[in-house]
Coordinates of C-alpha atoms in Angstrom, one line a residue:
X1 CA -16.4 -53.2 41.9
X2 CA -14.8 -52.6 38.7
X3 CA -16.8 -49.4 38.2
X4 CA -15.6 -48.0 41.7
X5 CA -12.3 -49.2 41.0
X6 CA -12.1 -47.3 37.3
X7 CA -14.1 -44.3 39.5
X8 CA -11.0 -44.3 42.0
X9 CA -8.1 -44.5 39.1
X10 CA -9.6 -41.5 37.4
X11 CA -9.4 -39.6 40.8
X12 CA -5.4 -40.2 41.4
X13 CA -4.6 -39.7 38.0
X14 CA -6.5 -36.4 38.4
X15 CA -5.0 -35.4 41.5
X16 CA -1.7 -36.5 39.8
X17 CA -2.2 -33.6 37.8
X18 CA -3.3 -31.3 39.4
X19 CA 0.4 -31.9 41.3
X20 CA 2.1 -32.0 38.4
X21 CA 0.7 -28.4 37.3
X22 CA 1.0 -26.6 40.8
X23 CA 4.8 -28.0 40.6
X24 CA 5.4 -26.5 37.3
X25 CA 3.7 -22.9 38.6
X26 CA 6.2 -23.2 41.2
X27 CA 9.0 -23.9 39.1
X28 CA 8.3 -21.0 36.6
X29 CA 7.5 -19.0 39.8
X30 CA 10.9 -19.7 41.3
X31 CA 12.8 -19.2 38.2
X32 CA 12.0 -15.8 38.3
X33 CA 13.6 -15.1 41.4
X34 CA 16.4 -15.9 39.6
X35 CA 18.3 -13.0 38.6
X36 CA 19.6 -13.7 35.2
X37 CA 15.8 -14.3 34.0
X38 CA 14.8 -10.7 35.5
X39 CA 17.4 -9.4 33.5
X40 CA 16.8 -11.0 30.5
X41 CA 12.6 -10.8 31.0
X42 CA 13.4 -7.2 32.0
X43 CA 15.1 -6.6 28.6
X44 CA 12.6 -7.8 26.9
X45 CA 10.3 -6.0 28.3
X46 CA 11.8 -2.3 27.6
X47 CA 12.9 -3.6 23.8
X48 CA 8.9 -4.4 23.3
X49 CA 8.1 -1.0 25.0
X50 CA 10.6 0.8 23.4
X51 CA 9.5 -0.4 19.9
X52 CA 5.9 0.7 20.4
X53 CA 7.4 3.9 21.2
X54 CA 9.2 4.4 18.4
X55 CA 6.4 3.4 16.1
X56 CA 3.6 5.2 18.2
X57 CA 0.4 3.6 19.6
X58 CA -0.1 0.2 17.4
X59 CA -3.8 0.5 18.8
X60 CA -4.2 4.2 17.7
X61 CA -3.1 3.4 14.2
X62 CA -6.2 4.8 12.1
X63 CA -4.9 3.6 8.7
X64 CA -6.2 -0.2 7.2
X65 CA -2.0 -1.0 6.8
X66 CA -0.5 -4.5 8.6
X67 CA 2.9 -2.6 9.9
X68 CA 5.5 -4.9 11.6
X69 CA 6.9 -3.0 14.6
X70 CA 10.9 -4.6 14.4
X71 CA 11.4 -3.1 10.6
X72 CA 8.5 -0.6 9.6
X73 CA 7.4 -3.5 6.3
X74 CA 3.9 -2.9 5.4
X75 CA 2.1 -5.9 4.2
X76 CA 0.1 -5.6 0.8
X77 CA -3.7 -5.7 1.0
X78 CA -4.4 -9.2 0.3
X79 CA -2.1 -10.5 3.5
X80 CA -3.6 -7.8 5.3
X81 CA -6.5 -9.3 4.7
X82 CA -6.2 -12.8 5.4
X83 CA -5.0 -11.5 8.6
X84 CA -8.2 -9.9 9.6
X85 CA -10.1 -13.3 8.8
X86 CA -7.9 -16.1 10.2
X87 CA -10.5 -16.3 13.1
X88 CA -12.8 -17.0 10.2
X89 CA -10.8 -18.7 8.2
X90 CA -10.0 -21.5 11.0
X91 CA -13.3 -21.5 12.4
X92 CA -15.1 -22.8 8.7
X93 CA -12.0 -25.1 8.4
X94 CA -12.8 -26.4 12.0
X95 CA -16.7 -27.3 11.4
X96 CA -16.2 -28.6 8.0
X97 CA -13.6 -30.8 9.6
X98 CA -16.1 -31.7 12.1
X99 CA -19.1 -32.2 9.5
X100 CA -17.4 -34.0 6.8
X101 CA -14.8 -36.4 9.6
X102 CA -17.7 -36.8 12.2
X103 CA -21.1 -36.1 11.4
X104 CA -21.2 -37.1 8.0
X105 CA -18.4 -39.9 7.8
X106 CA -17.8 -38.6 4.2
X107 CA -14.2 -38.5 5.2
X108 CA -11.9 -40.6 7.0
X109 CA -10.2 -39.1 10.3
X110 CA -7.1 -39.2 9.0
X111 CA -7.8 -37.8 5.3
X112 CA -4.6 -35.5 4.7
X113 CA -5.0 -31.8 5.9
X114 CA -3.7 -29.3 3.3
X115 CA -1.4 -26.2 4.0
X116 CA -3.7 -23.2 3.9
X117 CA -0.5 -21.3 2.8
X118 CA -1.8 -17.7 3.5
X119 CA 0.3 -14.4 2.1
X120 CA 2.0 -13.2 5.3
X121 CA 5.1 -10.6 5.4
X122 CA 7.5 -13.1 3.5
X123 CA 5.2 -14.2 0.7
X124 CA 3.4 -10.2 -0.1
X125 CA 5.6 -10.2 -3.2
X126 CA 3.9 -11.5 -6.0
X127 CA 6.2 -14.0 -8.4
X128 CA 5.6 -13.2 -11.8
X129 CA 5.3 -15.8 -14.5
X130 CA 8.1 -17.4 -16.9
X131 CA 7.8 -14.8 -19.4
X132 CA 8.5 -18.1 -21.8
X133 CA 5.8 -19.6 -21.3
X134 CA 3.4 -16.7 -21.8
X135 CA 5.1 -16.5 -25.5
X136 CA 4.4 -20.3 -25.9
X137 CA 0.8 -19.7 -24.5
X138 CA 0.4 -16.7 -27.2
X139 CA 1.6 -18.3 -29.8
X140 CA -0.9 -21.1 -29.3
X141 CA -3.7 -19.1 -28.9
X142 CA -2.4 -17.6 -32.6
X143 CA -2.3 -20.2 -34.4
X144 CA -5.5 -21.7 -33.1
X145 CA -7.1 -18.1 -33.8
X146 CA -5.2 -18.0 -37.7
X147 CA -5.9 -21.3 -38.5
X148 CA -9.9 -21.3 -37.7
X149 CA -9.5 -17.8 -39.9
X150 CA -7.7 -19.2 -42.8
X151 CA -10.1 -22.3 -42.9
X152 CA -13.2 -19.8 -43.1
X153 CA -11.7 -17.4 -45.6
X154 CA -11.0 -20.4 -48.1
X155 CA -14.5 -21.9 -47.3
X156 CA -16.0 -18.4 -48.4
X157 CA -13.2 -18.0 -51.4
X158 CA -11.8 -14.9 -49.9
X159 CA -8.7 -12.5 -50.3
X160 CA -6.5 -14.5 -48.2
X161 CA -3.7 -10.5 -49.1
X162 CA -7.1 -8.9 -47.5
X163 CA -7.0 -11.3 -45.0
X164 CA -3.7 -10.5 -43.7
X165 CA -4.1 -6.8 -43.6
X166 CA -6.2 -6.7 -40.5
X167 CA -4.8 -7.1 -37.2
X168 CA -6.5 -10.3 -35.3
X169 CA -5.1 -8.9 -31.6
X170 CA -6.5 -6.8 -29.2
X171 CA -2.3 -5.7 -28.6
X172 CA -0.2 -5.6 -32.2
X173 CA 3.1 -7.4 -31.6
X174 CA 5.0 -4.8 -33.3
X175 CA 4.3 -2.4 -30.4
X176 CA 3.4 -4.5 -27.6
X177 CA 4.5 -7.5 -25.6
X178 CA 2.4 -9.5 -23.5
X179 CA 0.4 -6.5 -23.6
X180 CA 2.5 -3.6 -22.4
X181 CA 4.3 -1.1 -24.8
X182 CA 7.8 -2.5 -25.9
X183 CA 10.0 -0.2 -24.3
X184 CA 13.1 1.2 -25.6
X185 CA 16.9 1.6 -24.5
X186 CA 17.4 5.2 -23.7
X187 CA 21.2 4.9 -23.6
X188 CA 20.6 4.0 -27.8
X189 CA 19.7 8.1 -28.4
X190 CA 23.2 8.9 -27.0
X191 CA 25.0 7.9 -30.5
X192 CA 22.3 10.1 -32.0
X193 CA 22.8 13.1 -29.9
X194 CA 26.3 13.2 -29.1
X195 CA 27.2 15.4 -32.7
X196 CA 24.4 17.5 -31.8
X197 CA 26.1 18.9 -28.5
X198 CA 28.8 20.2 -27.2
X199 CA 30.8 18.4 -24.6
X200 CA 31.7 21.1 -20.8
X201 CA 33.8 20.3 -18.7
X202 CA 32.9 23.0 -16.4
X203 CA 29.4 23.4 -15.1
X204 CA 28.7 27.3 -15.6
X205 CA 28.4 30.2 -13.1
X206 CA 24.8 30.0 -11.8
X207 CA 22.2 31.8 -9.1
X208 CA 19.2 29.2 -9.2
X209 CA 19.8 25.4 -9.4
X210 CA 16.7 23.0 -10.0
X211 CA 17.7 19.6 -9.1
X212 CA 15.7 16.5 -9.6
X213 CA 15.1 15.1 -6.3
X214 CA 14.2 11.7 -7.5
X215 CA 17.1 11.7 -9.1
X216 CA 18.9 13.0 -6.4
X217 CA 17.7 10.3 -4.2
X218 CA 19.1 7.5 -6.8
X219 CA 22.4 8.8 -6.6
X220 CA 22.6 9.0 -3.3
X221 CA 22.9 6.1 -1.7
X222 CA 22.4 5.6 2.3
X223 CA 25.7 3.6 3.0
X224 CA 26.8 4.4 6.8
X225 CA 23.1 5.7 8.1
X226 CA 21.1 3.2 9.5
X227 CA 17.5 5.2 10.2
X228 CA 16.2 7.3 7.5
X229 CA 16.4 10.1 10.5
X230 CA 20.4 9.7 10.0
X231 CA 20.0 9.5 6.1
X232 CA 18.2 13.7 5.9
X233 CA 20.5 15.0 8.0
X234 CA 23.9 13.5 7.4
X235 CA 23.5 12.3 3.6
X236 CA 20.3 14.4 2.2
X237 CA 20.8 17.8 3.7
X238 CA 24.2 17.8 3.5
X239 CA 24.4 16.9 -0.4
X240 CA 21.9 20.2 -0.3
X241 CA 23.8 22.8 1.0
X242 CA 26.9 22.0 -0.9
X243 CA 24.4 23.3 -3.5
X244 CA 24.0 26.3 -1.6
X245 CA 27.2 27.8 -1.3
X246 CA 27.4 28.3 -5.0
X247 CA 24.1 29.3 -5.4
X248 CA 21.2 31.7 -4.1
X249 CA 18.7 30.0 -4.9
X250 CA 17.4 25.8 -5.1
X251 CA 15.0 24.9 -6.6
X252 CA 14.0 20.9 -5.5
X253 CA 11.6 19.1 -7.5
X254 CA 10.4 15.9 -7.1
X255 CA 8.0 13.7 -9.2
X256 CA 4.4 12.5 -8.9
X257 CA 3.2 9.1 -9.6
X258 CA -0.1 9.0 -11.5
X259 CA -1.7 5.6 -12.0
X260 CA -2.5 5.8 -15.5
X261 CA -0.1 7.3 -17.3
X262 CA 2.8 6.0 -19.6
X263 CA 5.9 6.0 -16.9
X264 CA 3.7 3.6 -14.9
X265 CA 3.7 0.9 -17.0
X266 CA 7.5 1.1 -17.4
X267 CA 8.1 1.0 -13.6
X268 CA 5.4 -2.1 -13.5
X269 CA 7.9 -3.9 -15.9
X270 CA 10.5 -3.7 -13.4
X271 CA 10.6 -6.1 -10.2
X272 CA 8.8 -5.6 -6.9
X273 CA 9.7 -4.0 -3.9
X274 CA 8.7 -4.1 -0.1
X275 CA 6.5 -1.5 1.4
X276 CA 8.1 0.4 4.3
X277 CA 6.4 3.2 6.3
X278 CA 9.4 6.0 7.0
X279 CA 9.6 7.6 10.1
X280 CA 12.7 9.0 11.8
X281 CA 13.6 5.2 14.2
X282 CA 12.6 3.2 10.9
X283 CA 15.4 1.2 9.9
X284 CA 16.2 1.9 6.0
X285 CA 16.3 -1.0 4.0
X286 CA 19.5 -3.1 3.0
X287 CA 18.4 -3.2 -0.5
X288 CA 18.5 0.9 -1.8
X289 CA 17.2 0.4 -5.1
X290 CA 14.4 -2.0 -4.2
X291 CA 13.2 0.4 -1.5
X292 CA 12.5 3.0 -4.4
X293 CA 10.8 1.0 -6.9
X294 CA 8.2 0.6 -4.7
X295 CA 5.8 4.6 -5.6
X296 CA 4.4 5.0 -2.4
X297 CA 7.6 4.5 -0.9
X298 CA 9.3 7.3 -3.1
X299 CA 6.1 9.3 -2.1
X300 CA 6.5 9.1 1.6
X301 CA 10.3 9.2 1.3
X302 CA 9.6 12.4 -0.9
X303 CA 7.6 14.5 1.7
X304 CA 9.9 13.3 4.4
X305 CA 13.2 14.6 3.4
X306 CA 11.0 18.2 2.5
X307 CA 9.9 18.5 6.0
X308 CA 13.1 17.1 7.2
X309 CA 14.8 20.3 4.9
X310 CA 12.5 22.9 5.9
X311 CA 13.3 22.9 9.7

């Protein structure tokens, strides 16, 4: 009796719902003959569409890059990456869960689940480290490597002025720091060469001009254009042909950005940018200078405007 009675609960609270879900199709079903929520679910719809659009076919997209649609960001390889395995990412999390909680018993049920904290958009900047405490770590490892060198060289009575001569690090201090070359502050040659020219105040009459695009692009800033569309034609071209009208000739040159050389590992020293693809709807970033310490940035940015100046 108890058995058919549990048998016949079961059944309502089934039926129950299933009622309860039919009423909520209806409800969602009925709030869309509402017109407000076509509106609004209408809007949506061409923003999404429009978007895509704008960007092209996400689906045709033949490069390995994670783009966002809404502001052109690319993600960096390793949160591309954890993108492409979540699936496999949750599924091992999911049957060692089960193996360790379940099968096992190794692990109570309610053991504390940690944060994967995967690298998504927000977090593709890497932080770098308190430049302090690489010092302090240096200087440990120094001592510890001076002291075992001292101890020797008394043991085996030797020069201890020899001793000193020979440098102990794969980096000398005098030249490096943390392993990069110390770099200088340019603006310190300008007391030096200041007597040696001569100061115009007019820029001479000229045919050709050679500008520095690079350059160019750091002075000017985007201010009222929104899409890098608006920034060629009202800011970039514009500055250009103010060139031209004194000139027959320009001459635009921009720079290129090879991976081992010296200027890299000044432009490593300074802080990290956001990748953005640049297209003509992509919305230009609110930071200026951060934009262009990314290289491929400049890169793209580079053969952008020089299409966008030869039509």
């Amino acid at each position: 009796m108890s058995k058919w009675g549990s048998d016949r609960l079961e059944r309502k609270s089934q039926r129950a719902i299933r009622v309860e879900a039919l009423d909520t199709v209806e409800g969602r079903s009925g709030s869309m003959a509402i017109p407000s929520v076509q509106t609004s679910s209408n809007k949506d719809v061409h923003s999404l569409v429009s978007v895509i659009e704008e960007l092209g076919n996400p689906f045709g997209e033949e490069s390995l890059d994670l783009v966002a649609l809404h502001t052109k960001e690319i993600a960096s390889p390793s949160a591309a990456e954890t993108v492409r395995n979540t699936k496999s990412i949750g599924q091992d999390q999911f049957q060692t869960f089960t193996r360790e909680r379940l099968m096992e018993g190794t692990k109570p049920v309610d053991a504390v689940l940690h944060r994967n904290k995967l690298k998504v958009f927000s977090a593709s900047i890497s932080s770098k480290g308190s430049k302090r405490k690489e010092q302090l770590a240096s200087l440990k490892h120094d001592v510890s490597l001076f002291s075992q060198l001292y101890i020797g060289c008394q043991t085996r009575d030797g020069n201890l002025e020899e001793f000193f001569r020979h440098e102990n690090q794969a980096c000398p201090p005098a030249l490096s720091d943390g392993g990069s070359f110390c770099l200088c502050t340019k603006s310190d040659l300008l007391a030096c060469l200041g007597d040696l020219s001569v100061a115009q105040t007019e820029a001479p009459p000229a045919t050709s001009v050679v500008l520095d695009g690079a350059a160019v692009l750091q002075m000017l800033k985007p201010e009222a254009a929104k899409k890098f569309e608006e920034y060629a034609q009202e800011v970039f071209i514009s500055y250009m042909s103010t060139k031209l009208q004194t000139a027959s000739r320009l001459d635009l040159v921009f720079d290129r950005y090879v991976a081992d050389s010296l200027k890299c590992t000044a432009r490593a020293k300074r802080e990290e940018g956001v990748r953005r693809r640049v297209v003509d709807s992509a919305t230009i970033a609110g930071n200026w200078q951060n934009f262009l310490r990314v290289d491929s940035n400049k890169t793209e940015l580079f053969k952008f405007l020089s299409d966008a100046l030869l039509t």
